[in-house]
Short mmCIF file of C-alpha atoms in Angstrom, two decimals:
data_model
loop_
_atom_site.label_atom_id
_atom_site.label_comp_id
_atom_site.label_asym_id
_atom_site.label_seq_id
_atom_site.Cartn_x
_atom_site.Cartn_y
_atom_site.Cartn_z
CA MET I 1494 0.00 0.00 0.00
CA CYS I 1495 1.21 3.50 -0.84
CA THR I 1496 1.52 6.13 1.80
CA VAL I 1497 0.67 9.75 1.19
CA SER I 1498 2.85 12.40 2.77
CA PRO I 1499 1.11 14.89 5.08
CA GLU I 1500 1.74 17.86 2.78
CA ASN I 1501 -0.45 16.25 0.10
CA SER I 1502 -4.13 16.96 0.44
CA LEU I 1503 -6.31 13.91 0.06
CA MET I 1504 -9.39 13.58 -2.10
CA SER I 1505 -11.96 10.83 -1.81
CA VAL I 1506 -12.23 8.33 -4.63
CA GLU I 1507 -15.71 9.74 -5.30
CA GLU I 1508 -14.35 13.30 -5.67
CA VAL I 1509 -11.66 12.15 -8.08
CA ALA I 1510 -14.23 10.18 -10.09
CA LEU I 1511 -16.39 13.29 -10.46
CA GLU I 1512 -13.40 15.35 -11.54
CA LEU I 1513 -12.39 12.81 -14.20
CA GLY I 1514 -15.95 12.04 -15.29
CA THR I 1515 -15.83 8.37 -14.41
CA THR I 1516 -16.77 5.99 -11.59
CA PRO I 1517 -15.15 5.35 -8.20
CA LEU I 1518 -14.42 1.79 -9.33
CA ASN I 1519 -12.32 3.09 -12.22
CA ILE I 1520 -10.38 5.32 -9.83
CA LEU I 1521 -9.60 2.24 -7.74
CA LEU I 1522 -8.29 0.63 -10.95
CA TYR I 1523 -6.02 3.64 -11.46
CA ILE I 1524 -4.69 3.14 -7.92
CA LYS I 1525 -4.19 -0.60 -8.46
CA ARG I 1526 -2.29 0.05 -11.70
CA GLY I 1527 -0.08 2.65 -10.00
CA GLN I 1528 -1.41 5.53 -12.10
CA LEU I 1529 -2.67 7.33 -8.99
CA GLN I 1530 -1.20 7.36 -5.51
CA GLY I 1531 -3.83 6.10 -3.11
CA GLN I 1532 -4.14 5.33 0.56
CA GLU I 1533 -6.76 3.37 2.46
CA ILE I 1534 -7.85 5.04 5.69
CA GLU I 1535 -10.38 3.29 7.91
CA GLY I 1536 -11.76 1.27 5.00
CA LYS I 1537 -12.07 4.16 2.53
CA TRP I 1538 -9.69 5.00 -0.30
CA PHE I 1539 -8.24 8.45 -0.89
CA VAL I 1540 -6.04 9.92 -3.63
CA ALA I 1541 -3.28 12.49 -3.17
CA SER I 1542 -4.29 15.63 -5.06
CA GLU I 1543 -0.71 15.97 -6.35
CA SER I 1544 -1.04 12.50 -7.86
CA LEU I 1545 -4.24 13.54 -9.66
CA SER I 1546 -2.52 16.68 -10.98
CA ALA I 1547 0.40 14.60 -12.23
CA LEU I 1548 -1.96 12.18 -14.00
CA LYS I 1549 -3.75 15.05 -15.70
CA ALA I 1550 -0.44 16.60 -16.78
CA THR I 1551 0.87 13.39 -18.35
CA SER I 1552 -2.30 11.78 -19.68
CA ASP I 1553 -3.06 11.92 -23.40
CA SER I 1554 -6.76 11.62 -22.64
CA VAL I 1555 -7.48 13.59 -19.47
CA GLY I 1556 -10.93 12.73 -18.22
CA SER I 1557 -11.01 9.22 -19.61
CA ALA I 1558 -10.73 6.31 -17.27
CA PRO I 1559 -9.12 2.91 -17.86
CA CYS I 1560 -12.58 1.73 -18.89
CA LYS I 1561 -15.80 3.73 -19.07
CA SER I 1562 -18.81 2.22 -17.35
CA SER I 1563 -20.78 2.57 -20.59
CA CYS I 1564 -18.29 0.77 -22.82
CA GLY I 1565 -20.12 -2.56 -22.87
CA HIS I 1566 -16.97 -4.54 -22.13
CA GLY I 1567 -17.78 -5.04 -18.45
CA GLY I 1568 -15.14 -2.68 -17.10
CA GLY I 1569 -11.39 -2.84 -16.79
CA CYS I 1570 -10.93 -5.17 -19.74
CA GLY I 1571 -8.69 -3.05 -21.93
CA GLY I 1572 -11.23 -3.26 -24.75
CA GLY I 1573 -10.19 0.02 -26.33
CA CYS I 1574 -12.64 2.26 -24.47
CA HIS I 1575 -10.45 5.37 -24.51
#
């Protein structure tokens, strides 16, 4: 599990999902794949805001998730949803 330094502000998975226009489940996939720095606190996952900013700065398709919930591939399959 990653740890987030105290100087980073934390955002809930739900907040990050809203900002990227996707679902909380897809944000958890980003964390699992190492694309976002996440930390579990008392059973809930949070993302370092600096990590989100870095993802946005380096992503070719800001706002798209690993798999959109409406793609029809069942989510997280790599079926070319971007």
